[in-house]
Short mmCIF file of C-alpha atoms in Angstrom, two decimals:
data_model
loop_
_atom_site.label_atom_id
_atom_site.label_comp_id
_atom_site.label_asym_id
_atom_site.label_seq_id
_atom_site.Cartn_x
_atom_site.Cartn_y
_atom_site.Cartn_z
CA MET A 223 116.02 67.02 137.89
CA LYS A 224 112.84 68.76 137.07
CA VAL A 225 111.57 68.50 133.49
CA LYS A 226 108.67 69.86 131.44
CA ARG A 227 107.36 67.94 128.53
CA LYS A 228 104.32 67.88 126.23
CA TYR A 229 102.55 64.62 125.11
CA LEU A 230 99.71 63.36 123.10
CA LEU A 231 98.04 60.54 125.04
CA ILE A 232 95.85 58.12 123.02
CA PHE A 233 93.57 56.00 125.17
CA PRO A 234 92.05 52.68 123.90
CA GLU A 235 88.31 52.18 124.51
CA GLN A 236 88.86 50.16 127.65
CA THR A 237 90.85 52.79 129.52
CA VAL A 238 88.54 55.74 128.76
CA ASP A 239 86.73 55.46 132.17
CA ARG A 240 89.98 55.37 134.34
CA PRO A 241 90.93 58.42 136.29
CA ILE A 242 94.37 58.47 134.70
CA THR A 243 95.18 62.24 135.48
CA TYR A 244 94.30 61.61 139.06
CA HIS A 245 97.05 58.84 139.20
CA LEU A 246 99.70 60.86 137.49
CA ILE A 247 99.21 63.63 140.07
CA HIS A 248 98.84 61.49 143.11
CA ASP A 249 101.15 58.64 142.42
CA TYR A 250 103.98 60.43 140.60
CA ASP A 251 103.70 63.91 141.90
CA LEU A 252 103.50 65.53 138.40
CA MET A 253 102.03 68.88 137.61
CA ILE A 254 99.53 68.34 134.76
CA ASN A 255 98.26 70.92 132.50
CA ILE A 256 95.51 69.66 130.19
CA LEU A 257 95.79 71.49 126.86
CA LYS A 258 93.31 69.52 124.68
CA ALA A 259 90.99 66.66 125.42
CA SER A 260 88.54 64.67 123.43
CA VAL A 261 86.92 61.61 124.96
CA THR A 262 84.10 59.79 123.18
CA PRO A 263 82.48 57.03 125.06
CA GLY A 264 82.99 53.74 123.23
CA LYS A 265 85.86 55.18 121.10
CA GLU A 266 89.48 56.03 121.79
CA GLY A 267 90.24 59.24 123.78
CA ARG A 268 92.94 61.81 122.99
CA LEU A 269 94.48 64.17 125.55
CA VAL A 270 97.27 66.65 125.04
CA ILE A 271 99.00 67.37 128.32
CA GLU A 272 101.87 69.48 129.60
CA VAL A 273 103.74 67.47 132.38
CA GLN A 274 106.12 68.94 134.87
CA GLY A 275 108.04 66.86 137.57
CA GLU A 276 111.07 64.89 138.47
CA LYS A 277 112.67 63.20 135.49
CA GLY A 278 112.53 59.78 137.19
CA ALA A 279 108.96 60.18 138.22
CA LEU A 280 107.95 61.10 134.64
CA GLU A 281 109.68 57.86 133.28
CA SER A 282 107.75 55.78 135.91
CA ALA A 283 104.52 57.43 134.89
CA LYS A 284 105.18 56.70 131.30
CA ASN A 285 105.67 53.08 132.17
CA TYR A 286 102.43 53.02 134.14
CA LEU A 287 100.57 54.54 131.11
CA SER A 288 102.12 52.13 128.73
CA GLY A 289 101.30 49.30 131.05
CA ILE A 290 97.55 50.09 130.95
CA GLY A 291 97.50 50.39 127.18
CA VAL A 292 97.86 54.18 126.78
CA ARG A 293 99.93 55.30 123.65
CA ILE A 294 102.26 58.15 124.38
CA LYS A 295 103.51 60.55 121.62
CA PRO A 296 105.82 63.58 122.25
CA VAL A 297 104.46 66.76 120.88
CA ILE A 298 106.84 68.60 118.54
CA GLU A 299 106.15 72.28 118.22
CA GLY A 300 107.26 74.22 115.21
CA ILE A 301 106.88 77.92 114.41
CA HIS A 302 105.18 78.48 111.02
CA TRP A 303 105.66 81.69 109.09
CA LEU A 304 102.69 82.64 106.99
CA ARG A 305 104.31 84.41 104.03
CA GLU A 306 100.99 85.73 102.70
CA ARG A 307 100.13 87.38 106.06
CA CYS A 308 103.62 88.96 106.73
CA VAL A 309 103.72 92.60 105.72
CA HIS A 310 107.52 92.85 106.21
CA CYS A 311 107.39 95.19 109.09
CA THR A 312 110.39 93.73 111.10
CA ALA A 313 108.69 93.71 114.53
CA CYS A 314 109.82 90.04 114.88
CA VAL A 315 113.51 90.67 114.42
CA PRO A 316 115.08 92.01 117.53
CA GLY A 317 113.65 89.67 120.15
CA CYS A 318 114.58 86.50 118.15
CA PRO A 319 117.47 84.87 120.02
CA SER A 320 118.47 82.71 117.03
CA GLN A 321 118.14 85.40 114.34
CA CYS A 322 115.52 83.38 112.33
CA PHE A 323 114.08 86.54 110.70
CA VAL A 324 116.27 88.05 108.17
CA VAL A 325 115.81 91.46 106.66
CA ASP A 326 117.11 92.31 103.19
CA ARG A 327 117.94 95.96 103.92
CA LYS A 328 117.62 97.02 100.25
CA THR A 329 114.10 95.60 99.69
CA MET A 330 113.19 95.72 103.27
CA ARG A 331 111.47 92.35 103.06
CA VAL A 332 111.60 89.70 105.83
CA SER A 333 112.43 86.02 105.40
CA PHE A 334 112.24 83.20 107.73
CA GLU A 335 115.19 80.71 108.26
CA LYS A 336 113.23 77.84 109.85
CA GLU A 337 116.24 75.65 110.67
CA ARG A 338 117.56 78.08 113.14
CA CYS A 339 114.28 78.25 115.06
CA ILE A 340 114.43 77.08 118.74
CA VAL A 341 110.59 77.57 119.26
CA CYS A 342 111.12 80.24 122.01
CA LYS A 343 107.88 81.78 120.67
CA HIS A 344 108.90 85.34 121.10
CA CYS A 345 107.80 86.14 117.52
CA LEU A 346 104.27 84.91 118.44
CA SER A 347 103.90 87.90 120.72
CA ALA A 348 105.90 90.33 118.69
CA CYS A 349 103.95 89.87 115.43
CA ALA A 350 100.83 92.00 115.20
CA TYR A 351 99.76 90.78 111.74
CA GLY A 352 98.93 87.21 112.56
CA ALA A 353 101.75 85.99 110.49
CA ILE A 354 103.26 83.58 113.00
CA GLU A 355 101.59 80.29 113.89
CA ILE A 356 102.53 77.44 116.17
CA LEU A 357 102.02 74.00 114.58
CA GLU A 358 101.93 70.89 116.64
CA ASN A 359 103.00 67.56 115.27
CA TYR A 360 103.18 64.34 116.96
CA ALA A 361 106.29 62.11 116.61
CA ASP A 362 105.76 58.34 116.16
CA MET B 171 105.71 127.30 87.86
CA LYS B 172 103.10 124.61 86.95
CA THR B 173 99.53 124.35 87.89
CA ILE B 174 97.49 121.29 88.84
CA GLU B 175 95.31 121.99 85.81
CA GLU B 176 98.31 121.57 83.53
CA ILE B 177 99.47 118.44 85.22
CA ASN B 178 95.98 117.03 84.73
CA GLN B 179 96.11 117.87 81.14
CA LYS B 180 99.40 115.93 80.76
CA ILE B 181 97.76 112.97 82.72
CA LYS B 182 94.93 112.87 80.18
CA SER B 183 97.20 113.16 77.25
CA GLY B 184 99.40 110.36 78.64
CA LYS B 185 102.53 112.62 78.88
CA VAL B 186 102.75 113.00 82.58
CA VAL B 187 106.06 112.20 84.29
CA VAL B 188 105.55 110.63 87.72
CA VAL B 189 108.38 109.30 90.04
CA THR B 190 108.35 108.13 93.63
CA ALA B 191 109.70 109.94 96.70
CA GLU B 192 112.79 107.83 96.49
CA GLU B 193 113.37 108.08 92.75
CA ILE B 194 113.37 111.84 92.80
CA LEU B 195 116.64 112.10 94.51
CA SER B 196 118.79 110.52 91.97
CA ILE B 197 117.02 112.44 89.20
CA VAL B 198 117.73 115.78 90.72
CA LYS B 199 121.30 114.64 91.48
CA GLU B 200 121.82 113.90 87.75
CA LYS B 201 119.84 116.79 86.15
CA GLY B 202 119.72 119.60 88.70
CA ILE B 203 116.58 121.27 90.10
CA LYS B 204 115.60 123.38 87.10
CA LYS B 205 115.69 120.61 84.52
CA THR B 206 113.92 118.13 86.85
CA LEU B 207 111.21 120.60 87.55
CA GLU B 208 110.62 120.96 83.67
CA GLU B 209 110.53 117.23 83.29
CA VAL B 210 108.95 115.72 86.32
CA ASP B 211 105.34 116.58 87.25
CA VAL B 212 104.34 114.44 90.26
CA VAL B 213 106.20 112.73 93.18
CA THR B 214 104.27 109.97 94.79
CA THR B 215 104.64 108.91 98.56
CA GLY B 216 103.38 105.98 100.50
CA THR B 217 103.09 104.69 104.19
CA PHE B 218 101.67 101.44 105.71
CA SER B 219 101.37 101.29 109.46
CA PRO B 220 98.97 100.69 112.36
CA MET B 221 96.79 103.91 112.71
CA CYS B 222 94.47 103.42 115.70
CA SER B 223 92.34 106.54 114.96
CA SER B 224 90.60 104.93 112.08
CA GLY B 225 87.09 103.36 111.63
CA VAL B 226 84.12 102.65 109.34
CA LEU B 227 80.85 104.40 108.99
CA LEU B 228 78.26 101.78 108.02
CA ASN B 229 74.55 102.16 107.01
CA PHE B 230 72.66 98.82 107.06
CA SER B 231 69.47 98.07 105.27
CA GLN B 232 66.30 98.48 107.55
CA PRO B 233 64.51 95.26 108.34
CA LYS B 234 60.61 95.14 108.37
CA PRO B 235 59.44 96.44 110.89
CA LYS B 236 62.21 98.99 111.19
CA ILE B 237 64.73 99.42 114.19
CA LYS B 238 66.52 102.58 115.72
CA ALA B 239 69.78 101.07 116.62
CA GLY B 240 70.70 101.23 120.44
CA ALA B 241 73.38 98.74 121.38
CA VAL B 242 75.11 97.50 118.24
CA TYR B 243 77.54 94.53 117.86
CA LEU B 244 79.49 93.44 114.91
CA ASN B 245 80.94 89.91 115.50
CA ASN B 246 80.36 90.71 119.16
CA VAL B 247 82.49 93.84 118.78
CA PRO B 248 80.53 97.02 120.00
CA ALA B 249 80.02 99.85 117.46
CA TYR B 250 78.77 103.38 118.21
CA SER B 251 75.14 104.08 117.34
CA GLY B 252 74.57 107.55 118.64
CA LEU B 253 73.58 108.58 115.00
CA ALA B 254 70.54 108.12 112.89
CA ALA B 255 68.59 104.89 113.04
CA ALA B 256 70.68 102.66 110.76
CA ASP B 257 73.98 104.59 110.98
CA ILE B 258 76.79 102.98 113.03
CA TYR B 259 80.51 103.69 113.41
CA LEU B 260 82.99 100.90 114.31
CA GLY B 261 86.35 102.09 115.62
CA ALA B 262 89.65 100.19 114.74
CA SER B 263 90.57 99.58 118.34
CA ALA B 264 87.17 98.37 119.62
CA LEU B 265 87.21 95.08 121.44
CA PRO B 266 84.50 92.31 122.12
CA GLU B 267 83.04 92.80 125.63
CA GLU B 268 84.20 89.17 126.41
CA ASP B 269 87.87 89.73 125.54
CA PRO B 270 89.81 89.21 128.72
CA ARG B 271 91.94 92.23 127.90
CA ASN B 272 95.04 92.17 130.07
CA LYS B 273 93.52 89.91 132.83
CA VAL B 274 95.67 87.25 131.47
CA TYR B 275 98.86 89.35 131.04
CA PRO B 276 99.84 90.11 128.40
CA GLY B 277 96.54 90.01 126.43
CA ALA B 278 96.59 88.57 122.95
CA PHE B 279 93.82 90.77 121.59
CA LYS B 280 93.16 88.38 118.77
CA TYR B 281 90.06 90.05 117.29
CA GLY B 282 88.57 93.54 117.27
CA GLY B 283 87.52 96.51 115.23
CA GLY B 284 90.52 96.50 112.84
CA HIS B 285 89.91 92.74 112.13
CA ILE B 286 86.31 93.54 111.25
CA ILE B 287 87.38 96.14 108.82
CA GLU B 288 89.79 93.73 107.24
CA ASP B 289 87.16 91.01 107.24
CA LEU B 290 84.61 93.29 105.68
CA VAL B 291 86.89 94.57 102.85
CA SER B 292 87.78 90.85 102.14
CA GLY B 293 84.04 90.39 101.40
CA LYS B 294 83.46 88.16 104.54
CA ASP B 295 80.03 88.02 106.24
CA ILE B 296 79.86 89.77 109.68
CA LYS B 297 77.10 89.21 112.20
CA LEU B 298 75.32 92.33 113.03
CA SER B 299 73.28 92.33 116.39
CA VAL B 300 71.26 95.36 117.05
CA PHE B 301 69.19 96.10 120.35
CA ALA B 302 66.78 98.96 120.74
CA TYR B 303 63.99 100.39 123.00
CA GLY B 304 61.31 100.65 120.31
CA THR B 305 59.32 103.64 119.12
CA HIS B 306 56.18 104.28 117.07
CA CYS B 307 58.21 104.88 114.04
CA TYR B 308 60.93 102.18 114.76
CA PRO B 309 58.99 99.53 116.73
CA ARG B 310 61.51 96.59 116.48
CA LYS B 311 63.53 95.91 119.61
CA GLU B 312 65.87 93.22 118.31
CA TYR B 313 67.53 92.42 114.96
CA SER B 314 70.29 90.30 113.76
CA CYS B 315 71.58 89.41 110.43
CA LEU B 316 74.75 88.79 108.31
CA ILE B 317 76.11 91.90 106.66
CA ASN B 318 78.84 92.09 104.13
CA LEU B 319 80.39 94.76 101.85
CA LYS B 320 77.85 94.16 99.09
CA ASN B 321 74.62 94.32 101.09
CA LEU B 322 75.53 97.38 103.18
CA ASN B 323 74.13 100.59 101.89
CA ASP B 324 77.26 102.49 102.67
CA ALA B 325 80.61 101.42 103.99
CA ILE B 326 82.86 104.45 104.48
CA LEU B 327 86.39 104.41 105.96
CA LEU B 328 86.56 107.58 107.99
CA ASN B 329 89.89 108.02 109.92
CA PRO B 330 90.26 111.08 112.29
CA ARG B 331 94.09 110.67 112.54
CA ASN B 332 96.37 109.07 110.04
CA SER B 333 99.65 109.67 108.36
CA TYR B 334 101.81 110.99 111.33
CA GLN B 335 104.51 113.18 109.93
CA ASN B 336 107.20 111.81 112.35
CA TYR B 337 107.11 109.78 115.48
CA ASN B 338 108.79 108.66 118.65
CA VAL B 339 111.27 105.89 118.83
CA ALA B 340 110.11 103.82 121.81
CA VAL B 341 112.66 102.18 124.15
CA ASN B 342 112.52 100.49 127.53
CA LEU B 343 114.93 101.45 130.24
CA SER B 344 113.34 99.27 132.93
CA ASP B 345 114.48 95.64 133.65
CA LYS B 346 111.20 94.04 132.66
CA VAL B 347 109.71 93.52 129.17
CA ILE B 348 106.93 95.90 128.44
CA TYR B 349 104.08 95.59 126.04
CA THR B 350 103.12 98.78 124.19
CA TYR B 351 101.44 99.95 120.95
CA MET B 352 105.01 100.39 119.62
CA GLY B 353 105.78 96.65 120.19
CA VAL B 354 107.20 94.29 122.74
CA LEU B 355 109.94 96.54 124.22
CA LEU B 356 112.92 94.53 125.35
CA PRO B 357 114.34 95.53 128.85
CA LYS B 358 117.49 97.51 129.53
CA LEU B 359 117.40 99.22 126.07
CA GLY B 360 117.15 95.93 124.37
CA SER B 361 115.32 97.20 121.30
CA ALA B 362 114.22 100.46 119.68
CA HIS B 363 110.89 100.50 117.98
CA TYR B 364 110.21 103.36 115.44
CA ALA B 365 107.44 104.16 113.08
CA THR B 366 106.55 105.91 109.68
CA ALA B 367 107.88 105.23 106.15
CA GLY B 368 110.77 107.89 106.47
CA MET B 369 111.47 109.69 103.29
CA LEU B 370 108.36 107.90 101.61
CA SER B 371 105.93 109.36 104.19
CA PRO B 372 103.41 111.72 102.57
CA LEU B 373 103.89 114.52 105.15
CA MET B 374 107.69 114.47 104.96
CA ASN B 375 107.53 115.37 101.33
CA ASP B 376 105.38 118.36 101.99
CA PRO B 377 106.51 119.28 105.41
CA TYR B 378 104.59 122.57 105.57
CA TYR B 379 101.47 121.24 103.98
CA LYS B 380 101.63 123.58 101.05
CA THR B 381 99.96 121.36 98.43
CA ILE B 382 98.20 118.98 100.62
CA GLY B 383 94.70 120.20 101.78
CA ILE B 384 91.03 119.58 102.14
CA GLY B 385 89.82 117.64 99.02
CA THR B 386 93.22 116.38 98.02
CA ARG B 387 92.60 113.02 96.33
CA VAL B 388 94.81 110.16 97.77
CA PHE B 389 95.48 106.45 97.70
CA LEU B 390 93.64 105.05 100.70
CA GLY B 391 93.50 101.39 101.63
CA GLY B 392 94.00 100.33 97.96
CA GLY B 393 91.11 102.57 96.74
CA ILE B 394 90.62 106.30 96.33
CA GLY B 395 90.21 108.65 99.36
CA TYR B 396 90.25 112.30 100.23
CA ILE B 397 91.77 114.42 102.94
CA ILE B 398 88.89 116.08 104.90
CA TRP B 399 90.82 118.08 107.52
CA HIS B 400 94.14 117.94 109.39
CA GLY B 401 94.06 114.93 111.78
CA THR B 402 93.41 115.16 115.54
CA GLN B 403 96.52 116.09 117.63
CA HIS B 404 97.91 117.95 114.55
CA THR B 405 100.77 120.15 116.01
CA PRO B 406 102.37 121.86 112.97
CA ASN B 407 104.35 124.21 115.22
CA SER B 408 106.60 121.47 116.62
CA PRO B 409 110.34 122.18 116.49
CA ARG B 410 111.83 121.59 113.04
CA THR B 411 115.33 120.94 111.51
CA GLU B 412 116.75 123.63 109.08
CA ARG B 413 115.11 121.94 106.10
CA GLY B 414 111.71 122.14 107.82
CA ILE B 415 111.48 118.44 108.98
CA PRO B 416 109.70 118.18 112.33
CA LYS B 417 111.91 116.66 115.07
CA GLY B 418 108.91 114.67 116.54
CA PRO B 419 105.23 113.91 115.99
CA ALA B 420 103.77 116.77 114.23
CA GLY B 421 101.28 116.91 111.31
CA THR B 422 98.47 114.32 110.81
CA LEU B 423 95.61 113.96 108.45
CA ALA B 424 91.87 113.14 108.57
CA LEU B 425 90.92 110.89 105.65
CA ILE B 426 87.73 109.44 104.15
CA GLY B 427 87.10 106.92 101.26
CA ASP B 428 84.68 104.37 99.97
CA LEU B 429 85.55 101.08 101.68
CA LYS B 430 83.82 99.18 98.80
CA GLN B 431 86.75 99.95 96.44
CA MET B 432 89.58 98.99 98.99
CA SER B 433 91.64 95.95 99.51
CA SER B 434 92.69 93.84 102.48
CA HIS B 435 96.35 94.05 101.21
CA PHE B 436 96.31 97.75 102.31
CA LEU B 437 93.86 97.45 105.30
CA ARG B 438 94.99 94.91 108.06
CA GLY B 439 93.59 94.31 111.42
CA VAL B 440 96.49 94.08 113.96
CA SER B 441 96.75 92.49 117.36
CA LEU B 442 99.17 94.29 119.51
CA ARG B 443 100.25 92.06 122.43
CA GLY B 444 99.42 93.57 125.93
CA TYR B 445 97.91 96.70 124.28
CA GLY B 446 94.93 96.05 122.09
CA VAL B 447 93.88 95.95 118.46
CA SER B 448 94.12 98.39 115.67
CA LEU B 449 94.05 98.84 111.96
CA ALA B 450 97.16 99.05 109.65
CA VAL B 451 96.29 101.54 106.75
CA GLY B 452 98.05 102.05 103.51
CA ILE B 453 98.03 105.67 102.34
CA GLY B 454 99.71 107.40 99.34
CA ILE B 455 99.60 111.02 98.43
CA PRO B 456 100.65 112.65 95.27
CA ILE B 457 102.74 115.78 95.50
CA PRO B 458 102.33 117.99 92.43
CA LEU B 459 105.73 119.71 91.62
CA LEU B 460 104.33 123.18 91.37
CA ASN B 461 107.62 125.00 91.89
CA GLU B 462 111.17 124.85 92.94
CA GLU B 463 110.34 125.02 96.60
CA ILE B 464 107.81 122.17 96.51
CA LEU B 465 110.37 120.12 94.68
CA SER B 466 113.08 120.84 97.02
CA TYR B 467 110.94 119.50 99.91
CA THR B 468 110.48 116.19 98.16
CA LEU B 469 114.29 115.67 98.23
CA VAL B 470 114.19 114.72 101.88
CA ALA B 471 116.33 111.59 102.52
CA ASN B 472 116.21 109.20 105.40
CA LYS B 473 119.24 110.61 106.84
CA ASP B 474 117.65 114.02 107.19
CA ILE B 475 114.78 112.65 109.29
CA ILE B 476 115.66 112.88 113.04
CA MET B 477 113.42 111.05 115.45
CA PRO B 478 113.21 111.45 119.28
CA VAL B 479 114.07 108.42 121.52
CA VAL B 480 111.57 108.23 124.39
CA ASP B 481 111.55 105.80 127.36
CA TYR B 482 108.15 104.08 127.27
CA SER B 483 108.62 102.29 130.73
CA GLU B 484 108.67 105.68 132.64
CA ALA B 485 108.70 109.06 130.70
CA TYR B 486 106.02 108.32 128.13
CA PRO B 487 103.35 106.89 130.34
CA ASN B 488 103.84 109.72 132.85
CA GLY B 489 103.83 112.53 130.18
CA LYS B 490 107.24 113.65 130.86
CA ASP B 491 108.90 115.38 127.79
CA GLU B 492 112.19 113.65 128.22
CA ILE B 493 114.14 112.74 124.93
CA LEU B 494 116.96 110.30 125.58
CA ALA B 495 118.50 110.91 122.24
CA GLU B 496 117.92 111.81 118.67
CA VAL B 497 118.57 109.28 115.89
CA SER B 498 118.04 109.44 112.17
CA TYR B 499 115.58 107.18 110.18
CA GLU B 500 118.40 106.01 108.00
CA GLU B 501 120.10 104.52 111.13
CA LEU B 502 116.87 102.99 112.48
CA LYS B 503 116.05 101.48 109.04
CA SER B 504 119.58 99.90 108.99
CA GLY B 505 118.74 97.40 111.77
CA SER B 506 120.62 98.95 114.72
CA THR B 507 121.44 102.32 116.18
CA LYS B 508 123.45 103.78 119.05
CA ILE B 509 121.54 105.10 122.03
CA LEU B 510 123.24 106.24 125.33
CA GLY B 511 126.45 104.66 124.07
CA LYS B 512 124.81 101.33 123.46
CA ARG B 513 124.22 99.54 120.14
CA VAL B 514 120.48 98.62 120.06
CA PRO B 515 118.64 96.43 117.53
CA THR B 516 115.75 98.46 115.81
CA CYS B 517 112.41 97.40 114.44
CA THR B 518 108.89 98.66 113.50
CA PHE B 519 105.27 97.86 112.85
CA SER B 520 105.31 100.14 109.75
CA SER B 521 106.13 98.22 106.52
CA TYR B 522 108.68 100.05 104.38
CA ALA B 523 108.25 97.44 101.65
CA ARG B 524 104.51 98.05 101.52
CA ALA B 525 104.86 101.83 101.71
CA ARG B 526 107.12 101.58 98.56
CA GLU B 527 104.56 99.37 96.86
CA ILE B 528 101.93 102.04 97.56
CA ALA B 529 104.05 104.75 96.09
CA ASN B 530 104.71 102.64 93.04
CA THR B 531 101.00 101.78 92.77
CA LEU B 532 99.92 105.36 92.78
CA LYS B 533 102.66 106.24 90.24
CA GLU B 534 101.16 103.68 87.90
CA TRP B 535 97.63 104.85 88.47
CA ILE B 536 98.57 108.47 87.54
CA ARG B 537 100.60 107.24 84.51
CA GLN B 538 97.64 105.15 83.28
CA GLY B 539 95.32 108.21 83.68
CA ARG B 540 93.18 106.39 86.29
CA PHE B 541 94.04 109.00 89.03
CA THR B 542 94.04 112.74 88.45
CA LEU B 543 95.16 115.35 90.83
CA THR B 544 92.79 117.70 92.76
CA GLN B 545 93.09 121.35 93.73
CA PRO B 546 92.41 121.46 97.52
CA ALA B 547 89.66 123.92 98.58
CA ILE B 548 92.17 125.11 101.18
CA THR B 549 95.68 123.82 102.01
CA ILE B 550 96.45 122.59 105.47
CA ASP B 551 98.92 125.50 106.02
CA ARG B 552 96.24 128.11 105.26
CA LEU B 553 93.76 126.15 107.39
CA ASN B 554 96.34 126.34 110.27
CA ASN B 555 96.64 130.09 109.82
CA GLU B 556 92.77 130.53 109.74
CA SER B 557 92.25 128.86 113.03
#
């Protein structure tokens, strides 16, 4: 079964010079998309990657990374509604599959029910006023 | 019969009675036309929506030695400089040259002219870069500096087309998502995207432009502005309902005002996915209740406003005049409407809540005597007949 996941990888100082992405692609047949990277020589490195591949291969790759001392944290994405940027236009409403955006039809004001959100990101393209942000947190 | 002068006298003496375009309906229902006309002097309107035909006229302070602007950029967004040396015009839909547009489809259009106008009005610094060929009187060839609302000699909002009287309802009959200036249209009639503030819209309350004209003082972007002409693409002779409401896009207005008085709450840069950038503008126009006819026009309700449904996947881009259905603003505002036998969710980029806020703000301004009414030099209906 193919899966797609996002991880934050934290490299200790001694692994910074190893071609880890090469190994993930070559040895585990994973598709790697590097989203963010900061590698400072002599310090720890941080890499945010999106990985796509067979579930089994992904598990083996994670074992390989842990084995060489790389810490792996899943990235949890969350939609953040910026109340002060929202003008209550309703453009986000129809495309949202989980009906997160609720309109009070009397006041014509929009509110956001965060617990219903499945992070499909439709609202990110529907909103013209910059009132939707994606926040990334890292689980421990 | 009442005159604008009489109304202004009442504003000055603190006796003026002002209500919004929503409130007037229940007052007339209770008191009747005659009594209402005696008691109420002004109806305020409001609208807040992206209006692409907007921009700012700026005049920057000359450096020493001086420069005659050729290519001009504000935060890398190109502005028009085919005017006198230090006059530039920045349009709301201008994009930085390095913006990838729709090369990575659909483009995000994070920043452009509309956002610079919002930044300027918020008091932020903007990087101005000017390039020129050099003359005897304007020898400098390059100049860059930080400009902001305080150090600009002039910052004038100058919008060639605002405040559309009515508009299309955009739908998508194709089987793919399409990205338009009306929004992200879901396939197979998955969503219906409308615009305007319905019964609060300025031109819906004076549908034949009998009080509105050149020199009419208005609420513009949180400050004071004026009508300078009808807007571009003004088509007053479009088909109308019995009570005079156009059944599609019709009247428009050209507006001007001092950006230095305005607020980013009512001027917002917008990023329209897959389309481009624009500026959302807040406008409010007072309608003086001069006679029974004018008062009766302000009684327009959302159910009276009929809007044409147009397919933006095929008919609109190809310029075909095909109307799939006609639906009322009241239905569109309710969250769903029936089109071609299907229940379709509705939405808009126009903010009804902010339009209402504008109508109420203008009402307070007039009540407090901060805003008086103007006699237009010529009303738009007379202007139409002249040309």
